[in-house]
mmCIF file of C-alpha atoms in Angstrom:
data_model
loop_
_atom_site.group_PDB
_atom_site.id
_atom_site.type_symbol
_atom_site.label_atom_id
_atom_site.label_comp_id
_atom_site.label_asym_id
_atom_site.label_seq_id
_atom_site.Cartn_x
_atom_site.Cartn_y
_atom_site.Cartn_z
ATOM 1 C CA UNK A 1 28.868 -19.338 -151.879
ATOM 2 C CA UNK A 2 30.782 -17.870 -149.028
ATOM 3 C CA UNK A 3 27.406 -16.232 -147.789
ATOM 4 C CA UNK A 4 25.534 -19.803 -147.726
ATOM 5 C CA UNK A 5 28.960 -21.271 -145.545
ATOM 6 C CA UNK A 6 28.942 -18.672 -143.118
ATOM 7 C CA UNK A 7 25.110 -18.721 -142.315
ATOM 8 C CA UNK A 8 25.488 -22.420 -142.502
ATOM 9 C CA UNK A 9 28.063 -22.062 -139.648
ATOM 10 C CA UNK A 10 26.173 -19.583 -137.609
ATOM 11 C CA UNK A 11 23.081 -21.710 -137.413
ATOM 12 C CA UNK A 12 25.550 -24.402 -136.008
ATOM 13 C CA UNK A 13 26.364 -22.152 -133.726
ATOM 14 C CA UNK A 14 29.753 -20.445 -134.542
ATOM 15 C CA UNK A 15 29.836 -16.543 -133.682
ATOM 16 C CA UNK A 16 32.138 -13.698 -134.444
ATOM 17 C CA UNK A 17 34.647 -14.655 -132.413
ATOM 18 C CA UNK A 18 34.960 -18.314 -133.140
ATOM 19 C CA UNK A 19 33.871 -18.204 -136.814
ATOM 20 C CA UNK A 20 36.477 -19.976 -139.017
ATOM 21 C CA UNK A 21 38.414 -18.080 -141.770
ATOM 22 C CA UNK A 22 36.951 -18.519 -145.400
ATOM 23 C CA UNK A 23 38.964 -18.712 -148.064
ATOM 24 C CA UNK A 24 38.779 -18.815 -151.832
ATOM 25 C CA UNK A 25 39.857 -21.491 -153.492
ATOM 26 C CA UNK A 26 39.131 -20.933 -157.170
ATOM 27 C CA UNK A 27 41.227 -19.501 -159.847
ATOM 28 C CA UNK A 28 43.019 -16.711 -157.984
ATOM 29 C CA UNK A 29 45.587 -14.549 -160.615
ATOM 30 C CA UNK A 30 47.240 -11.371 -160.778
ATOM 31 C CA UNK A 31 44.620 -10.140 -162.608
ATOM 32 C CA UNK A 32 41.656 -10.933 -160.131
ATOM 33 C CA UNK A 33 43.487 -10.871 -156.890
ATOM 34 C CA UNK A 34 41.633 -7.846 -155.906
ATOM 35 C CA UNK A 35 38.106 -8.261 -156.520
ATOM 36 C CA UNK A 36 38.278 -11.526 -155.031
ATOM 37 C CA UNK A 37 40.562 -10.136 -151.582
ATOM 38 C CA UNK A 38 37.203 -7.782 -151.575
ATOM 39 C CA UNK A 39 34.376 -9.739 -151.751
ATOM 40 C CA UNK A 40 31.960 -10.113 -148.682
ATOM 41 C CA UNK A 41 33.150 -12.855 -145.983
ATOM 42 C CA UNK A 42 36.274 -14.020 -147.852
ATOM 43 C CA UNK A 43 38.867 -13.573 -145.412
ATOM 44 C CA UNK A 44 41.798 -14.881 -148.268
ATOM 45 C CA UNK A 45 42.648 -16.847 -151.306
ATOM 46 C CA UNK A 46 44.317 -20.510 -151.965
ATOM 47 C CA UNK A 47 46.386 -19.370 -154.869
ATOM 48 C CA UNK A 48 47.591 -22.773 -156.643
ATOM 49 C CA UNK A 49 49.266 -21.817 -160.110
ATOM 50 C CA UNK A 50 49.705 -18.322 -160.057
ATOM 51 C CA UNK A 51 52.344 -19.049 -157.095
ATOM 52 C CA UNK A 52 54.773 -20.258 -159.065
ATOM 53 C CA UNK A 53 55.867 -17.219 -161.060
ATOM 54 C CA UNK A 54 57.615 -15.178 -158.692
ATOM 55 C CA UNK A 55 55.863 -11.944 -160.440
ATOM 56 C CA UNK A 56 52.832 -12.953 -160.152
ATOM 57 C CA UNK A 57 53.001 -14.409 -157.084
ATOM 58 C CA UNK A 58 54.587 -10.757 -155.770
ATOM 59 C CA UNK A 59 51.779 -8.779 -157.528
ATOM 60 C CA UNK A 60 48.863 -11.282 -155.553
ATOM 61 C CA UNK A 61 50.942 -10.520 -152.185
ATOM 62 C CA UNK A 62 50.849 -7.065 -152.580
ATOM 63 C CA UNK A 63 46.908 -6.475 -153.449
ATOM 64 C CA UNK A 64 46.599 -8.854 -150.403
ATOM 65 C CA UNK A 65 48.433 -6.486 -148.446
ATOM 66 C CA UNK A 66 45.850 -3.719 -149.450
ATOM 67 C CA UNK A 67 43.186 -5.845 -149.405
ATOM 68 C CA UNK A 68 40.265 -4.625 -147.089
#
C-alpha cells in the first residue's frame, strides 16, 4: 500500500525533497515493530495500543531507534 501512495504522489508531482512522510498505521506491537520500521517507503508507525504499557511502548522506541 505504501508503494501505490508514494507513486500516487509522485505523479502529482511531489519529489524527493518534498515527498511527505508515510507512516503505518495498522497494528504496530512489540513484536512487529521491526519488520514494519523496515519495510520499503514507511518512514514510521502510529502505534495506538501498544503505547500504553510503558514496556512495550520502550521496546517499540528502541527498534525505532535501530530502525533503517
Amino acid at each position: 500500500m505504501h508503494r501505490v501512495i508514494h507513486d500516487a504522489l509522485q505523479a502529482i508531482g511531489y519529489r524527493p525533497s518534498t515527498m511527505p512522510r508515510l507512516l503505518y498505521g495498522g497494528s504496530v506491537s512489540a513484536e512487529n515493530a521491526a519488520d514494519i520500521l523496515r519495510l520499503p517507503l514507511v518512514d514510521g508507525a502510529l502505534v495506538g495500543n501498544a503505547s500504553l504499557g510503558t514496556p512495550s511502548f520502550s521496546s517499540i522506541i528502541r527498534q525505532a531507534s535501530g530502525a533503517t
